[in-house]
XYZ file of C-alpha atoms in Angstrom:
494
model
C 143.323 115.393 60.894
C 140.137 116.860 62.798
C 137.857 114.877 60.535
C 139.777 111.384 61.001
C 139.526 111.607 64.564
C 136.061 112.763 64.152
C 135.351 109.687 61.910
C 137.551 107.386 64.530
C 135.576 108.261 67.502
C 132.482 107.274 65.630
C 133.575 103.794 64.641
C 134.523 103.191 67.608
C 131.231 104.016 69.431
C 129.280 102.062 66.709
C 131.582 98.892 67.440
C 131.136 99.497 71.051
C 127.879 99.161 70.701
C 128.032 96.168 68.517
C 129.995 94.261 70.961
C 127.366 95.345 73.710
C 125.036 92.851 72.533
C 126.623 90.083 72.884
C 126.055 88.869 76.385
C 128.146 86.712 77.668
C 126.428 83.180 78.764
C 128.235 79.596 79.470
C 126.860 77.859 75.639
C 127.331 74.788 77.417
C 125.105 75.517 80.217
C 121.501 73.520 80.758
C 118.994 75.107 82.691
C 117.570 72.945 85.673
C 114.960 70.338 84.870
C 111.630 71.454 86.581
C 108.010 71.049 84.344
C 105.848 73.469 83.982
C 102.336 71.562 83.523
C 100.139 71.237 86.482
C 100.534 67.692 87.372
C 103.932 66.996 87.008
C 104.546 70.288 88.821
C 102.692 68.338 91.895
C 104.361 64.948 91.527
C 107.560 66.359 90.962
C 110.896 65.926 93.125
C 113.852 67.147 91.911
C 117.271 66.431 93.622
C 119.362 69.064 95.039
C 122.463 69.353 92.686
C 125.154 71.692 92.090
C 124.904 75.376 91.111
C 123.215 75.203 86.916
C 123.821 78.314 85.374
C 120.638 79.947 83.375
C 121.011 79.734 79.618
C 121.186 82.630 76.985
C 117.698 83.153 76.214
C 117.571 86.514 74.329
C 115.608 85.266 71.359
C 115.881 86.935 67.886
C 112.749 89.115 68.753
C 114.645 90.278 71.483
C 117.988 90.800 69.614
C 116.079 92.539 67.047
C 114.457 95.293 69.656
C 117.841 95.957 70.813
C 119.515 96.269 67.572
C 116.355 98.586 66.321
C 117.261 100.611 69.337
C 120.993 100.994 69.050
C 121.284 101.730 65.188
C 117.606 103.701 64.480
C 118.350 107.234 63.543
C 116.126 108.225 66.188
C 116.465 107.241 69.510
C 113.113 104.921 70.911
C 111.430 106.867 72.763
C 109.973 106.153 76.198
C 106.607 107.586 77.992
C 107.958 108.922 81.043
C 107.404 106.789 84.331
C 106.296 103.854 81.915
C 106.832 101.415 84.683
C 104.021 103.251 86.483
C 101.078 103.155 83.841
C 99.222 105.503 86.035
C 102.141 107.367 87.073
C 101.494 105.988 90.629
C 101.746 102.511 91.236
C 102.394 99.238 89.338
C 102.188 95.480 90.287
C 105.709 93.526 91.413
C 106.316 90.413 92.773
C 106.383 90.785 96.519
C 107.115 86.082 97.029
C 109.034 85.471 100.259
C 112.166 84.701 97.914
C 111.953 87.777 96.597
C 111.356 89.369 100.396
C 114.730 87.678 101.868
C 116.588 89.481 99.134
C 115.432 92.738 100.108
C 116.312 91.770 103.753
C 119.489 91.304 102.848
C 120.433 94.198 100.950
C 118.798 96.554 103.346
C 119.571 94.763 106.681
C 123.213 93.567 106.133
C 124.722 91.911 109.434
C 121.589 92.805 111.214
C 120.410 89.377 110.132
C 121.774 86.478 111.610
C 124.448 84.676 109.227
C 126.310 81.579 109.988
C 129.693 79.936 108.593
C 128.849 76.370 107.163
C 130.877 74.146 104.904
C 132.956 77.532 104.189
C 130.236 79.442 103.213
C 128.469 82.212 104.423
C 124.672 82.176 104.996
C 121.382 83.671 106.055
C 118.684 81.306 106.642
C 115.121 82.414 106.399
C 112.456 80.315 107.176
C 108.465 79.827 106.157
C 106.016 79.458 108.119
C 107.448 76.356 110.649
C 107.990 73.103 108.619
C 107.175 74.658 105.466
C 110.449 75.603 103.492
C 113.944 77.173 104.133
C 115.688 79.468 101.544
C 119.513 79.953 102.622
C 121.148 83.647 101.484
C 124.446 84.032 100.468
C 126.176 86.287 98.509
C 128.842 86.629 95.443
C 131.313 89.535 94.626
C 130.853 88.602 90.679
C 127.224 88.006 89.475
C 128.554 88.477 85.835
C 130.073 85.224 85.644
C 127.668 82.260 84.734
C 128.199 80.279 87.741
C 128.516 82.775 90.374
C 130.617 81.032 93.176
C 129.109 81.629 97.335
C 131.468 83.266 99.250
C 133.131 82.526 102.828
C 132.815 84.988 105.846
C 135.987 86.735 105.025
C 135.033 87.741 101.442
C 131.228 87.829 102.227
C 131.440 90.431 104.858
C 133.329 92.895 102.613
C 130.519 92.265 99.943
C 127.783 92.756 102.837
C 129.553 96.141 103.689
C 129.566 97.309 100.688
C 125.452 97.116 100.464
C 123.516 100.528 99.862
C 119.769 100.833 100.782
C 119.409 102.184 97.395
C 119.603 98.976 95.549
C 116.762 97.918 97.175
C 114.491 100.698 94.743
C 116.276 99.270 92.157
C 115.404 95.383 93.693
C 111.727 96.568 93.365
C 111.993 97.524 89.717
C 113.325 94.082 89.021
C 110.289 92.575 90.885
C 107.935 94.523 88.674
C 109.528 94.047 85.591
C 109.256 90.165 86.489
C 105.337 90.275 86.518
C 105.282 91.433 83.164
C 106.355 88.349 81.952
C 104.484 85.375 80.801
C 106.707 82.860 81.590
C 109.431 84.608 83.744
C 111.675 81.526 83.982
C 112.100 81.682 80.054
C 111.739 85.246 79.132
C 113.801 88.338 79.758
C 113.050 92.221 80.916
C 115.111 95.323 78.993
C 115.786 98.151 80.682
C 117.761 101.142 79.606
C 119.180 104.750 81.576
C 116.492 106.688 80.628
C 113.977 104.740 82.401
C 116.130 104.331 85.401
C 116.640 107.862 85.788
C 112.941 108.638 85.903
C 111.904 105.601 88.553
C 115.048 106.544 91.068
C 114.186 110.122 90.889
C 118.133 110.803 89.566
C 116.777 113.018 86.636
C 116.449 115.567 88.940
C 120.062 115.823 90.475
C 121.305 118.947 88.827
C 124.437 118.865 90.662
C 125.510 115.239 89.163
C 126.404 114.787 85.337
C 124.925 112.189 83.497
C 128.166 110.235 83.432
C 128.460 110.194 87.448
C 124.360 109.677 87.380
C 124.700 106.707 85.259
C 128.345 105.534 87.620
C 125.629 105.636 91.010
C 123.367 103.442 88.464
C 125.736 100.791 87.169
C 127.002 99.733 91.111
C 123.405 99.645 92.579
C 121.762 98.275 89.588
C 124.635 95.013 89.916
C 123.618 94.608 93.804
C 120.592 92.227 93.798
C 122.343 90.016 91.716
C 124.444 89.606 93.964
C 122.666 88.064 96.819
C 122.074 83.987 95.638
C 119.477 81.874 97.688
C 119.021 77.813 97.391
C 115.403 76.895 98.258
C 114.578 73.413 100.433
C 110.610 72.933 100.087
C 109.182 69.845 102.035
C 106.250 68.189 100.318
C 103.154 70.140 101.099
C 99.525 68.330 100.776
C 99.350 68.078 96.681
C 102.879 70.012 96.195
C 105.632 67.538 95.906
C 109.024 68.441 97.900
C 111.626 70.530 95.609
C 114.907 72.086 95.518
C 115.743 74.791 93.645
C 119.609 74.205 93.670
C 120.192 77.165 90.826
C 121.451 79.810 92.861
C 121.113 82.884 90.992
C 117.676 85.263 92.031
C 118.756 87.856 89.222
C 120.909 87.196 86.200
C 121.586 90.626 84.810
C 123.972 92.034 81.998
C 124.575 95.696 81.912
C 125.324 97.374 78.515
C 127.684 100.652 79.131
C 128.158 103.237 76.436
C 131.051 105.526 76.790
C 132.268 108.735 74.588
C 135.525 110.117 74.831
C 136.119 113.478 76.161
C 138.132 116.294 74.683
C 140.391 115.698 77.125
C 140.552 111.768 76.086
C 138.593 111.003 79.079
C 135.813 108.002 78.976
C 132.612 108.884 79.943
C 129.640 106.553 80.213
C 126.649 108.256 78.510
C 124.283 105.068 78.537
C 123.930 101.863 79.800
C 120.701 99.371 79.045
C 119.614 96.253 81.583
C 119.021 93.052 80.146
C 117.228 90.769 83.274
C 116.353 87.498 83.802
C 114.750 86.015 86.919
C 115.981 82.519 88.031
C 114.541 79.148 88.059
C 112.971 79.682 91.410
C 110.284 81.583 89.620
C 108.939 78.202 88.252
C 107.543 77.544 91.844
C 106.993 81.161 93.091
C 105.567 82.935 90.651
C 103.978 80.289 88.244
C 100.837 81.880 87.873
C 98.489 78.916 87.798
C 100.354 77.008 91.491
C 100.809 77.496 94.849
C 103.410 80.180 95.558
C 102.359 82.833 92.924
C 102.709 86.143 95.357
C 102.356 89.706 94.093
C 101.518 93.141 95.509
C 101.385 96.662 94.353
C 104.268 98.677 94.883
C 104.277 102.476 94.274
C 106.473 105.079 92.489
C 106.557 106.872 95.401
C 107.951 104.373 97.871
C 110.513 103.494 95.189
C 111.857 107.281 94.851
C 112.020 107.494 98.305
C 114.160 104.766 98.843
C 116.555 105.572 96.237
C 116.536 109.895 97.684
C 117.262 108.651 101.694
C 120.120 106.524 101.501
C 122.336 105.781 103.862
C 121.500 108.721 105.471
C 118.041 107.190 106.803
C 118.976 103.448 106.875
C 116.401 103.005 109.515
C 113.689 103.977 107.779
C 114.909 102.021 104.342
C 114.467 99.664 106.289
C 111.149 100.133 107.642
C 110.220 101.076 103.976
C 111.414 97.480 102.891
C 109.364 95.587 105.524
C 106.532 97.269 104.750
C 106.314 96.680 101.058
C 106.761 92.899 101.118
C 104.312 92.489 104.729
C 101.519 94.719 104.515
C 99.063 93.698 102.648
C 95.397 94.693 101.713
C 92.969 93.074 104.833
C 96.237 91.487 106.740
C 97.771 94.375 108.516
C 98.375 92.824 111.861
C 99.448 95.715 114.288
C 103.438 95.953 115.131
C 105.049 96.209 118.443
C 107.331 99.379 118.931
C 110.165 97.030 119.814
C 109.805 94.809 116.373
C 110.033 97.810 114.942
C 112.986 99.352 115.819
C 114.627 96.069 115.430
C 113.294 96.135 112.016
C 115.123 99.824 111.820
C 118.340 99.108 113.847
C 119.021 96.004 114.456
C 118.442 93.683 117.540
C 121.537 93.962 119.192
C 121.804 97.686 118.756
C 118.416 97.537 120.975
C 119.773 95.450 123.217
C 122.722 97.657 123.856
C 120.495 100.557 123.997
C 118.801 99.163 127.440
C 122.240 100.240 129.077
C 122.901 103.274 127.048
C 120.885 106.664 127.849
C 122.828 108.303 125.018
C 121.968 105.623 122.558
C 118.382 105.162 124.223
C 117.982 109.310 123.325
C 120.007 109.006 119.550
C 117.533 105.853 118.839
C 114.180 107.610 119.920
C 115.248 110.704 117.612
C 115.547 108.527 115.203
C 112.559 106.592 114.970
C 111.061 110.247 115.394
C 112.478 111.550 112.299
C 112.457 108.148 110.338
C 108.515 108.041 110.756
C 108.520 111.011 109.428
C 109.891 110.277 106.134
C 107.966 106.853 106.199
C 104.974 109.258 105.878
C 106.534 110.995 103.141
C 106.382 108.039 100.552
C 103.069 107.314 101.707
C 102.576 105.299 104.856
C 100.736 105.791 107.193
C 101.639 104.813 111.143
C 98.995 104.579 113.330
C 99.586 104.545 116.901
C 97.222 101.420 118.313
C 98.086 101.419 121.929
C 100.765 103.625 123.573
C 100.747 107.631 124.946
C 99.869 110.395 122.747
C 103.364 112.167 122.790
C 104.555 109.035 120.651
C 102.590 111.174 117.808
C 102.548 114.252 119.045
C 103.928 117.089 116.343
C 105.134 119.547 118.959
C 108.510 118.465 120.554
C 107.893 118.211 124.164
C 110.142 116.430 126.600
C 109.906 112.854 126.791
C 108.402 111.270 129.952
C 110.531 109.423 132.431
C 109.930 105.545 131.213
C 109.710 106.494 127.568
C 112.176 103.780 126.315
C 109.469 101.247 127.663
C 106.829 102.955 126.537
C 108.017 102.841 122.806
C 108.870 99.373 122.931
C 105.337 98.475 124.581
C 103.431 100.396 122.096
C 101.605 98.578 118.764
C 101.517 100.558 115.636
C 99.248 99.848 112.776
C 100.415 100.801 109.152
C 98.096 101.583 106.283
C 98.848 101.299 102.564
C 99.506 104.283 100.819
C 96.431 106.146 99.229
C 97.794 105.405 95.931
C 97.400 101.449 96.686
C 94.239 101.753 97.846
C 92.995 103.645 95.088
C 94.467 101.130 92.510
C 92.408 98.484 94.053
C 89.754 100.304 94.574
C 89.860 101.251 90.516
C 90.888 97.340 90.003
C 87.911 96.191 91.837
C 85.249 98.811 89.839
C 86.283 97.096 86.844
C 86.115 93.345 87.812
C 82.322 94.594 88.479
C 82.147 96.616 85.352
C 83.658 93.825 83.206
C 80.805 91.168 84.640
C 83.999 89.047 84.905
C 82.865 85.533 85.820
C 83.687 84.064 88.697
C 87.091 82.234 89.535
C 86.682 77.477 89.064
C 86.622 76.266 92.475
C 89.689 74.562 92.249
C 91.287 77.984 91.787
C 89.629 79.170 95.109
C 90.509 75.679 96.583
C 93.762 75.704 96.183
C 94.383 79.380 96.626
C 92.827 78.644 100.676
C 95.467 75.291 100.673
C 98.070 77.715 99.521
C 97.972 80.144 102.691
C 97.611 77.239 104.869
C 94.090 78.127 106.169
C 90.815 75.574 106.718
C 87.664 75.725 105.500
C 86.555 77.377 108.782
C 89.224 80.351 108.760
C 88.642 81.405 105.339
C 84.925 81.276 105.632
C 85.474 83.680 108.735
C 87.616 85.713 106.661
C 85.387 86.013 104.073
C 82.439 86.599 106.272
C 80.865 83.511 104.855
C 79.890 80.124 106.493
C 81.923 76.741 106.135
C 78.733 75.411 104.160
C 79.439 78.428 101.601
C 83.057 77.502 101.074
C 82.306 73.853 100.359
C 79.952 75.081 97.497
C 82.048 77.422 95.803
C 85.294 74.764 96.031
C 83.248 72.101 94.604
C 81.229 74.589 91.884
C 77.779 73.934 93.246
C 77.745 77.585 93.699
C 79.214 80.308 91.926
C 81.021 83.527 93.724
C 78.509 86.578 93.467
C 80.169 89.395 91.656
C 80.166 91.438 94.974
C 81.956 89.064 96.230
C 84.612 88.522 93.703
C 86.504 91.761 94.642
C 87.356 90.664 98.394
C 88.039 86.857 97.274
C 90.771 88.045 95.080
C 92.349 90.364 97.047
C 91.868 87.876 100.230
C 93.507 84.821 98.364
C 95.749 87.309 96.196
C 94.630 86.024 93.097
C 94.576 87.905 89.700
C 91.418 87.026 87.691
C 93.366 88.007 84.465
C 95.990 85.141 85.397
C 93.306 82.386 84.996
C-alpha cells in the first residue's frame, strides 16, 4: 500500500509537470502589425486599435530546453548569480516605458491617476510634445487580453503593490536585453535563479515553499501594470501607437509535492517572459528609442531586503536607476526628493505638521543611509553640513527649509563605474572601428540635441560634428569611449 502511494505521488508530479508546459495563449490571437526594417519603421503609422494579445511564441528550441530540464535525471545546473556575469552588475533596459512601470509599482497613489472613459490611468509624459504613455493596471495578467480596470477595482490592485516587485521589474528589464529580437523571443527563468538575485537564499527562517509563495505574488506584479503609447511624428520617425497593452506577458510554472500530512507544497516554479510589442520602438537596437543602462546586483538585493519597511528609500532606489546616468547627473533639490520618497501631498501636509516635519526628516536620515548601502552615493551640493553630518546633533531652527532648499548630487555605484571603465579598456583594446555617421547622427536626433549642444558635450566644435555625421572624418579611438556612453550607444549593437 506504501509503494502505490509512493508510485501515485510520482505520476502525479511527472504529469504536473507535463501539463506545466503548456502555456496558455489565445491560438487565435495576431500580434500587432509594426515592421521591423529601417525604412518602413520611419514611414510607418499605425492606427490605434483595440487591445491585440501577444501570440505563443515558445518555439520548439525553446520547448525542447524546458522539457530537457524537467525530465533530465540531473537537474540543469546554474552558475550562481548568472544574471550578473561578473557577479556585480549586468546591462537592463532602463526606456522611459520601462521607467513609468517602475513608478508605478513603487509609487502607487503618489502619482497622479485620473478616471476616464471608466478607466483608471496614470499619464506620463516625454519630454513636451514628444509622446504620452497612459498606465493602468489589471488584477489578471494571465489571461490573453488583460482587461484595464476602473478606480474601484484599480485602487485595490494599486494597494496591493510591494516595493519588492520592483527588484524583480529589474530582472525582467535585463533579461529583455539579452534578446535579439525581444518582440519575438522569450526569457526562462526558474526558482533557483530567483532566489540568488533577491537575496531569499539566505532567509533561514522561511522554507522553500513560503520562499517560493513571496516569489510567485511579486514575480506576477509587473505584469500587471499595462501602458498604451501615443508617439507624435518626430523629424524622420513617423507617429505610432502602440495600442497592445501588455509591458510583460509572463507564465509562471509551479511545482508542488504533497506533504505527509497531504499538504501541497510548492517546491519550484520556472518564469517564462515575453516583453510586449512596445519593444519594437523602444528597444529596437538599430532606431531611435533603444535605451539601456547598467543596473547592479547590489541595488537589486537591496530592494527586494527593505520592503515596505523603507518605502521611501525604494523609492529613491527606483528613481535613481532609471535617471542617473553616466555624464548626466543633474543635481536634485531636497524637496524633489522627498517627493520622490513620500509623496507630494504628504510634503505638503508636512508644512503644517511639526510631528510629521520631525518623522519625515528621520526618515530621509535613515533612508540615505540605506541608499548608501546598495551603492549610491549622495552628495550634498549646496545646503549646511549637519544635512551629512554622522553624529546626531539637534537640528537647527529652519531645518525643514533648509532640506528642501538644499541640491544633492548622486553618483553611480563603484560597481557601474568600474564596468564602464572595464567596457571602455576593451573598445580600445579591441581597435574597434568607429561607429557610420548616420549611427552618430541619428543617435544626437534621438536625444533631441543640435549640432551645437552635442559638440559642447563632447568637447568638440560644430565643424567636428558635421564631419563625423557625414563620414568625412572618422571618431578617434579615444574618443569612441565618451561618444558611446554620451549617445548611449552599444558598439556591439551595430
Amino acid at each position: 500500500m506504501k509503494l502505490a502511494k509512493i508510485l501515485y505521488s510520482k505520476v502525479l508530479h511527472l504529469f504536473h509537470q507535463i501539463i506545466g508546459i503548456t502555456i496558455s495563449r489565445n491560438p487565435n490571437s495576431k500580434e500587432t502589425n509594426v515592421p521591423l526594417d529601417e525604412e518602413s519603421l520611419e514611414d510607418s503609422n499605425p492606427q490605434l486599435s483595440k487591445q491585440i494579445p501577444l501570440q505563443d511564441r515558445v518555439n520548439k528550441d525553446e520547448q525542447n530546453l524546458l522539457l530537457n530540464y524537467q525530465y533530465s535525471a540531473k537537474p540543469r545546473q546554474f552558475k550562481k548569480a548568472s544574471l550578473f556575469p561578473d557577479s556585480k552588475t549586468n546591462v537592463a533596459a532602463l526606456s522611459l516605458v520601462l521607467s513609468g512601470v517602475a513608478e508605478v509599482l513603487s509609487q502607487k497613489m503618489n502619482l497622479s491617476w485620473n478616471q476616464v472613459n471608466n478607466t483608471f490611468s496614470y499619464e506620463k509624459e516625454a519630454e513636451t510634445g514628444k509622446g504620452k504613455i497612459f498606465y493602468y493596471v489589471t488584477d489578471n495578467p494571465e489571461t490573453p487580453q488583460a482587461e484595464t480596470l476602473a478606480e474601484e477595482a484599480a485602487l485595490v490592485v494599486i494597494d496591493q503593490f510591494d516595493p519588492r516587485a520592483c527588484a524583480i521589474h529589474l530582472i525582467y528589464c535585463a533579461l529583455v536585453t539579452s534578446l535579439d529580437k525581444p518582440w519575438s523571443g522569450n526569457f526562462v527563468i526558474d526558482d533557483k535563479q530567483l532566489l540568488e538575485y533577491t537575496g531569499l537564499v539566505k532567509r533561514r527562517d522561511l522554507c522553500k515553499h513560503e520562499k517560493l509563495s513571496i516569489l510567485y505574488d511579486l514575480l506576477r506584479q509587473p505584469a500587471q501594470v499595462l501602458a498604451c503609447i501615443a508617439w507624435p511624428k518626430q523629424e524622420k520617425v513617423g507617429a505610432f501607437t502602440v495600442a497592445d497593452l501588455k509591458i510583460w506577458d509572463i507564465s509562471i510554472i509551479r511545482d508542488f509535492e504533497t506533504d505527509k500530512a497531504g499538504n501541497n507544497k510548492l517546491v519550484g516554479l520556472k518564469v517564462i517572459g515575453q516583453a510586449g510589442v512596445w519593444t519594437k520602438y523602444f528597444l529596437n537596437k538599430s532606431k531611435y528609442h533603444y535605451h539601456t543602462g547598467i543596473i547592479t546586483k547590489k541595488t537589486v538585493q537591496k530592494l527586494f531586503s527593505i520592503g515596505k519597511q523603507n518605502a521611501g528609500a525604494a523609492r529613491m532606489l527606483v528613481w535613481l536607476t532609471f535617471q542617473i546616468q553616466p555624464e548626466f547627473q543633474d543635481c536634485v533639490m531636497g524637496k524633489t526628493l522627498m517627493e520622490i520618497a513620500y509623496g507630494a501631498d504628504k510634503v505638503s501636509t508636512a508644512e503644517q505638521d511639526r510631528q510629521l516635519r520631525r518623522q519625515m526628516a528621520d526618515d530621509l536620515e535613515t533612508d540615505l543611509k540605506v541608499v548608501k548601502e546598495a551603492g549610491w552615493q549622495a552628495e550634498l551640493e549646496t545646503g549646511p553640513a549637519w544635512l551629512t553630518s554622522s553624529t546626531s546633533a539637534k537640528r537647527p531652527i529652519g531645518y525643514w527649509n533648509q532640506i528642501l532648499n538644499s541640491t544633492w548630487r548622486f553618483h553611480l555605484p563603484a560597481e557601474v563605474q568600474e564596468r564602464l571603465t572595464v567596457d571602455s579598456n576593451q573598445l580600445s583594446a579591441n581597435n574597434i572601428q568607429p561607429l557610420s555617421g548616420n549611427v552618430i547622427r541619428e543617435g544626437r536626433k534621438a536625444k533631441g540635441w543640435s549640432r551645437a549642444f552635442f559638440a559642447t558635450t563632447m568637447g568638440k566644435s560644430v565643424s567636428w560634428v558635421d564631419a563625423v555625421e557625414t563620414g568625412t572624418r572618422q571618431v578617434s579611438q579615444k574618443d569612441v569611449p565618451k561618444l558611446l556612453n554620451t549617445l548611449e550607444l552599444h558598439l556591439n549593437r551595430y
